[in-house]
Amino acid sequence: MEIKKLAVIGLGYVGMPLAVAFAKKLNVIGFDLNEEKIKMYQQGIDPTKEVGNTAVKETSMVFTSQEKDLREADFYIVAVPTPVRDDKTPDLMPVLSASRIVGRNIKKGAIVVYESTVYPGVTEEECVPVIEQESGLECGKDFKVGYSPERINPCDKEHVLSTIVKVVSGMDEETLEIVAQVYELVALAGVYRAASIKVAEAAKVIENSQRDINIAFMNELSIIFHKMGIDTKAVLEAAGTKWNFLNFRPGLVGGHCIGVDPYYLTHKAAQMGYHSQVILSGRRINDDMGRYVAENIVKGLIKAERAIKKSKVAILGFAFKENCQDTRNTKVIDIINELQEYGVKPFVSDEVADKHEAEQLYGIQLLPMEEMKDMDAIVVCVQHEIFQGLGREWFEQRFSKTGRKLLFDLKGMYDRKDFPEQEYDYWRL
């Protein structure tokens, strides 16, 4: 099958790098419902900062928010978010909405590939019927479907599309080969042909579930070792000298993958009559870490004889991960909300994070780092490069002039020896 025009639906952190890569090989339509985002792309601006302004300016891709433009395509890739609702159940609305758009504009002979993270069965049992209903076409006869789980890691410049193995799948052997050949154009490290669409869906959802469980174990160890008066980082460094010890660290687990994907798997398992034990216990631990950190901050303030109400606490870092502007599903907000429950006044700074997004999603105003003064405690939440170079002198200029200095270094970025016990209460996960 000759692909004359490929369309990518959803130009976010996943869809945009994919579309730019394909545009070097094929005629590509980049579609997104967000008209403001499309206008920025048309002006050569990359709001995601994943590919950069230069790549946007140089791409041959046609950007559009008009769904009728999708009628020209014969190969569709759906790369829209798959979040969870407040009750932790999967929210399939974005992927089903994208399916309706495809259904209204698809032509006979086309192939639709989903990249959005879903539980096994969503592509064939949820999305296909929507396309059929909207188009009046029959899957398998008039159009085909496949699944290729996204593996884009936001803000990671090492594990990018061209350097990672891409899992691909199709509803039949013919579709699988076409999908594989298309992705081989951009996945230079090669493609892996999964046995079925459901296998590919399951492979994706367990990748992040596995990481989530391992981090949950580290977080639980951190809680235990704090009770014992043992430094967790020192323990992990010692254990890490064994050749097969897994290099995981405790921390806040947010974002739109690791903190979300396990709920997709456990939701489907519950529908089948099995209630997860290991996966959900890991989720409970990780979801509770913001509260745990906040409680230790309050305990630190009490120990230092600071008035809790209206005490000033600097929060450094608001993005969900290091060196990334994305604040969606950041767990730093849990620390902030919990501190506010105690009457503490948080001052938040993150010169990497998207300021507009932080204010729009959370009502948080991100302040310049230099405005952090007379603080009762400082909490470094995210391992941004801009924070790693901060030394003792910088911190001392930000603390209140009286009493002990409370420094919470959640990721263990600094050498605790630089903060003498006579002056500092230094705490890390």
XYZ file of C-alpha atoms in Angstrom:
429
model
C 0.000 0.000 0.000
C 1.377 3.388 -0.982
C 0.781 6.034 1.674
C 0.017 9.278 -0.130
C -0.823 11.337 2.937
C -0.491 10.614 6.662
C -2.460 12.463 9.348
C -1.535 12.786 13.011
C -4.467 13.625 15.286
C -3.254 15.315 18.472
C -0.152 17.543 18.333
C 1.056 17.400 21.917
C 4.179 15.977 23.518
C 3.710 12.675 21.687
C 2.021 13.607 18.423
C 4.212 16.549 17.488
C 7.616 14.766 17.453
C 5.959 11.909 15.577
C 4.417 14.199 12.977
C 7.660 16.139 12.442
C 9.582 12.891 11.939
C 7.064 11.520 9.433
C 6.971 14.859 7.564
C 10.590 14.242 6.547
C 9.458 11.091 4.718
C 5.793 11.600 3.762
C 3.146 14.241 3.169
C 1.747 14.896 6.646
C -1.333 16.640 8.011
C -0.960 17.747 11.614
C -4.386 18.082 13.232
C -5.361 19.440 16.623
C -8.652 20.869 17.889
C -6.777 23.578 19.806
C -6.850 26.495 17.345
C -4.470 28.569 19.460
C -1.889 25.778 19.376
C -2.274 25.383 15.609
C -1.724 29.120 15.122
C 1.484 28.908 17.146
C 2.732 26.020 15.017
C 1.865 27.943 11.858
C 3.950 30.836 13.185
C 6.902 28.522 13.772
C 6.519 28.319 17.559
C 6.657 25.012 19.437
C 4.551 25.349 22.623
C 5.533 21.845 23.733
C 9.278 22.579 23.362
C 9.697 18.946 22.338
C 10.999 19.558 18.811
C 11.933 23.248 19.019
C 10.949 26.290 16.961
C 13.463 25.591 14.207
C 11.990 22.160 13.482
C 8.486 23.644 13.393
C 9.569 26.374 10.959
C 11.355 23.920 8.683
C 8.752 21.132 8.596
C 6.688 20.534 5.487
C 3.742 19.458 7.611
C 0.383 21.141 7.022
C -1.088 22.312 10.354
C -4.850 22.447 10.685
C -7.720 22.509 13.154
C -10.255 21.884 10.365
C -11.289 18.227 10.390
C -12.359 18.263 6.736
C -8.651 18.465 5.844
C -8.306 14.921 7.191
C -10.277 13.571 4.242
C -7.109 13.671 2.151
C -5.303 11.126 4.355
C -5.106 7.378 3.894
C -3.156 6.631 7.083
C -4.211 8.068 10.451
C -2.319 8.110 13.732
C -4.299 9.021 16.859
C -2.052 10.448 19.604
C -4.393 12.098 22.088
C -4.203 11.997 25.913
C -5.887 9.271 27.930
C -6.284 10.700 31.446
C -8.174 9.403 34.466
C -11.155 10.999 36.172
C -11.163 12.180 39.770
C -12.358 8.723 40.861
C -9.293 7.161 39.122
C -11.328 5.507 36.363
C -10.174 5.812 32.722
C -11.416 8.838 30.793
C -11.725 7.617 27.203
C -13.463 10.781 26.023
C -10.416 12.203 24.142
C -9.681 8.980 22.281
C -13.353 8.363 21.460
C -13.747 11.982 20.331
C -10.734 11.532 18.036
C -12.326 8.332 16.725
C -15.492 10.256 15.864
C -13.452 12.839 13.972
C -11.664 10.088 12.053
C -14.981 8.348 11.375
C -16.527 11.494 9.893
C -13.633 11.927 7.481
C -12.148 8.511 6.735
C -12.186 7.069 3.243
C -12.237 3.468 2.086
C -8.938 1.641 2.236
C -7.467 3.758 5.037
C -5.593 2.487 8.087
C -6.057 3.950 11.578
C -3.323 3.420 14.172
C -3.782 4.378 17.826
C -0.847 5.475 19.984
C -2.787 6.595 23.059
C -2.216 4.480 26.169
C -5.272 2.318 26.828
C -6.192 -0.971 28.459
C -6.344 -4.102 26.258
C -9.423 -4.096 24.052
C -10.047 -0.357 23.707
C -8.890 -0.081 20.090
C -11.050 -2.896 18.734
C -13.962 -2.866 21.197
C -14.389 0.866 21.903
C -12.807 2.865 19.076
C -13.642 0.741 16.037
C -17.443 0.806 16.648
C -17.288 4.606 16.872
C -15.480 4.883 13.540
C -17.942 2.461 11.949
C -20.942 4.355 13.306
C -19.681 7.736 12.124
C -18.436 6.571 8.720
C -20.913 3.869 7.771
C -17.880 1.756 6.822
C -17.011 -1.730 8.043
C -13.728 -2.459 9.802
C -11.761 -5.210 8.115
C -13.542 -4.634 4.829
C -13.467 -0.861 4.245
C -10.703 0.190 6.642
C -8.141 -1.428 8.940
C -6.795 -0.622 12.411
C -3.544 -1.055 14.282
C -1.906 -0.020 17.527
C 1.592 1.274 18.243
C 2.091 2.373 21.855
C 3.789 5.726 22.309
C 7.157 5.657 24.025
C 7.966 9.342 23.872
C 9.437 10.477 27.179
C 8.736 14.220 27.547
C 11.897 16.357 27.821
C 14.134 13.298 27.356
C 16.602 14.073 24.555
C 18.229 10.632 24.681
C 15.282 8.250 24.337
C 13.613 9.797 21.307
C 11.614 8.345 18.427
C 14.694 7.627 16.314
C 16.552 5.758 19.089
C 13.874 3.522 20.623
C 12.367 0.267 19.375
C 8.761 0.854 18.291
C 6.156 -1.794 19.045
C 3.617 -2.148 16.226
C 0.520 -4.266 15.720
C -2.301 -4.753 13.249
C -5.687 -6.410 13.084
C -4.344 -8.919 10.539
C -1.005 -9.874 8.982
C -1.416 -7.573 5.993
C -2.169 -4.562 8.192
C 0.687 -5.426 10.540
C 3.193 -5.377 7.679
C 1.932 -2.049 6.334
C 2.008 -0.458 9.802
C 5.511 -1.867 10.409
C 6.800 -0.525 7.094
C 5.369 2.933 7.788
C 6.909 3.156 11.259
C 10.241 1.850 9.997
C 10.551 5.166 8.174
C 11.036 6.978 11.486
C 11.864 4.307 14.086
C 15.490 3.882 13.097
C 16.205 1.517 15.993
C 13.684 -0.881 14.484
C 10.154 -2.088 15.090
C 8.832 -5.031 17.078
C 5.825 -6.797 15.596
C 3.478 -7.656 18.458
C 1.316 -10.772 18.194
C -1.933 -8.773 18.300
C -3.383 -5.344 19.028
C -4.331 -6.422 22.552
C -0.786 -7.634 23.221
C 0.581 -4.239 22.126
C -1.974 -2.398 24.301
C -1.083 -4.578 27.285
C 2.672 -4.160 26.727
C 2.348 -0.392 26.931
C 0.186 -0.292 30.015
C 2.512 -2.604 31.998
C 5.673 -0.657 31.107
C 4.666 2.260 33.306
C 2.904 0.043 35.860
C 6.164 -1.799 36.444
C 8.025 1.469 37.042
C 5.253 2.733 39.297
C 5.433 -0.371 41.508
C 9.216 -0.154 41.816
C 9.100 3.505 42.839
C 6.317 2.706 45.313
C 8.631 0.132 46.910
C 11.332 2.792 47.241
C 8.839 5.240 48.746
C 7.744 2.647 51.282
C 11.380 1.961 52.157
C 11.896 5.693 52.634
C 9.000 5.852 55.105
C 10.341 2.835 57.019
C 13.939 4.066 57.124
C 12.873 7.524 58.328
C 11.170 5.853 61.279
C 14.430 3.995 61.959
C 16.548 7.133 61.671
C 18.417 5.737 58.650
C 19.295 7.770 55.530
C 17.519 6.112 52.579
C 19.919 7.458 49.952
C 22.881 5.982 51.840
C 21.099 2.627 52.021
C 20.357 2.623 48.278
C 23.927 3.578 47.406
C 25.221 0.670 49.479
C 22.709 -1.798 48.037
C 23.424 -0.485 44.542
C 26.900 -2.029 44.602
C 25.267 -5.405 43.917
C 25.226 -6.174 40.194
C 21.504 -6.935 39.926
C 20.106 -4.275 42.268
C 17.552 -2.121 40.405
C 18.399 1.576 40.383
C 15.112 3.146 41.484
C 14.763 6.097 43.850
C 11.897 7.388 46.010
C 10.013 10.459 44.843
C 6.780 12.067 43.717
C 5.137 10.096 40.902
C 3.043 12.358 38.693
C 2.678 13.158 35.018
C 0.327 11.698 32.466
C 1.918 8.225 32.188
C 3.297 6.537 35.305
C 0.725 8.108 37.611
C -2.160 7.258 35.268
C -1.524 4.082 33.266
C -1.814 1.587 36.165
C -5.422 2.679 36.703
C -6.245 1.659 33.113
C -4.981 -1.875 33.724
C -6.659 -2.291 37.106
C -9.941 -0.910 35.718
C -10.043 -3.577 33.030
C -9.023 -6.254 35.528
C -11.909 -5.229 37.795
C -14.316 -5.545 34.870
C -13.068 -9.125 34.483
C -13.690 -9.850 38.162
C -10.129 -9.495 39.451
C -9.279 -6.779 41.951
C -5.624 -5.791 41.822
C -3.546 -6.078 44.971
C 0.054 -5.237 44.082
C -0.626 -2.562 41.442
C -3.201 -0.620 43.470
C -1.212 -0.861 46.697
C 1.693 0.745 44.836
C -0.614 3.456 43.525
C -1.916 4.195 47.019
C 1.619 4.647 48.344
C 2.656 6.930 45.483
C -0.544 8.961 45.540
C -0.033 9.577 49.262
C 3.562 10.838 49.097
C 2.594 14.509 48.774
C 0.690 14.324 52.063
C 3.582 12.437 53.678
C 6.090 15.130 52.640
C 3.800 17.935 53.836
C 3.360 16.261 57.224
C 7.125 16.065 57.650
C 7.479 19.729 56.730
C 4.946 20.639 59.422
C 6.714 18.391 61.941
C 9.967 20.132 61.051
C 8.411 23.546 61.618
C 7.067 22.434 65.009
C 10.433 20.992 66.012
C 12.117 24.271 65.036
C 9.533 26.121 67.171
C 8.091 28.021 64.212
C 4.477 29.152 64.229
C 2.694 26.880 61.748
C -0.018 29.305 60.717
C 1.261 31.792 58.132
C 4.755 30.294 58.169
C 6.460 30.873 54.823
C 7.604 27.827 52.871
C 9.428 28.055 49.540
C 8.517 25.351 47.029
C 11.185 24.990 44.347
C 9.896 23.053 41.356
C 6.330 22.550 40.144
C 6.697 20.524 36.931
C 5.898 16.816 37.138
C 9.509 15.866 36.302
C 12.968 17.354 35.984
C 13.884 19.796 33.187
C 10.337 19.684 31.830
C 7.767 22.458 31.498
C 4.776 20.094 31.780
C 2.773 20.510 35.010
C -0.099 18.149 34.197
C -0.798 15.781 37.100
C 2.137 17.160 39.083
C 2.220 15.761 42.602
C 3.862 18.910 43.956
C 0.330 20.340 44.107
C -0.485 17.706 46.768
C 2.262 19.121 49.002
C 1.007 22.670 48.438
C -2.640 21.797 49.136
C -1.773 19.873 52.282
C 0.408 22.697 53.627
C -2.397 25.170 53.019
C -4.694 22.958 55.085
C -2.354 23.610 58.019
C -2.380 27.369 57.382
C 1.128 27.379 55.920
C 1.743 29.894 53.127
C 3.617 28.271 50.188
C 5.620 30.385 47.728
C 6.162 28.442 44.496
C 8.967 28.971 41.991
C 9.761 27.049 38.816
C 11.457 28.872 35.972
C 11.253 25.766 33.764
C 7.538 25.004 34.151
C 4.808 26.507 31.971
C 3.609 29.498 34.011
C 0.354 29.887 32.054
C -0.482 26.193 32.477
C 0.254 26.287 36.220
C -2.099 29.212 36.718
C -4.790 27.846 34.409
C -4.831 24.301 35.807
C -4.077 24.921 39.477
C -4.401 28.650 40.170
C -0.715 28.683 41.118
C 1.349 31.800 40.397
C 4.977 30.859 39.808
C 7.365 33.417 41.299
C 10.973 34.235 40.375
C 13.516 32.414 42.544
C 14.982 35.705 43.703
C 11.694 36.634 45.397
C 12.152 33.812 47.897
C 13.153 35.651 51.092
C 12.679 35.245 54.854
C 11.508 31.651 54.433
C 10.830 29.373 57.384
C 11.526 26.309 55.223
C 12.662 25.546 51.673
C 11.464 22.450 49.809
C 13.278 21.412 46.612
C 10.747 19.162 44.875
C 12.046 18.710 41.320
C 15.539 17.850 40.144
C 15.851 20.663 37.591
C 19.384 21.453 36.424
C 18.879 25.068 37.533
C 18.448 23.847 41.114
C 21.405 21.462 41.145
C 23.956 24.261 41.173
C 22.445 26.046 44.169
C 24.879 26.107 47.043
C 24.660 26.716 50.751
C 25.248 30.464 50.315
C 22.194 30.770 48.015
C 19.962 28.976 50.502
C 21.198 31.012 53.466
C 20.156 34.206 51.699
C 16.583 32.877 51.435
C 16.006 31.723 54.991
C 14.661 33.743 57.864
C 17.488 35.267 59.891
C 16.389 33.622 63.119
C 16.184 29.998 64.215
C 17.242 26.787 62.508
C 17.146 26.458 58.745
C 14.789 23.759 57.389
C 15.857 22.334 54.024
C 13.791 19.561 52.419
C 15.750 18.105 49.495
C 13.232 15.549 48.230
C 15.421 14.044 45.505
C 18.655 14.111 47.500
C 20.381 16.477 45.078
C 22.738 18.038 47.586
C 25.479 16.745 49.854
C 24.075 16.805 53.354
C 27.595 17.513 54.679
C 27.324 20.994 53.141
C 24.510 21.781 55.566
C 25.922 21.387 59.114
C 23.634 19.947 61.773
C 24.295 22.875 64.105
C 22.368 25.198 61.752
C 20.292 23.014 59.463
C 17.563 20.415 59.645
C 18.200 18.624 56.349
C 15.580 16.086 55.200
C 15.257 14.017 52.036
C 13.131 11.131 50.856
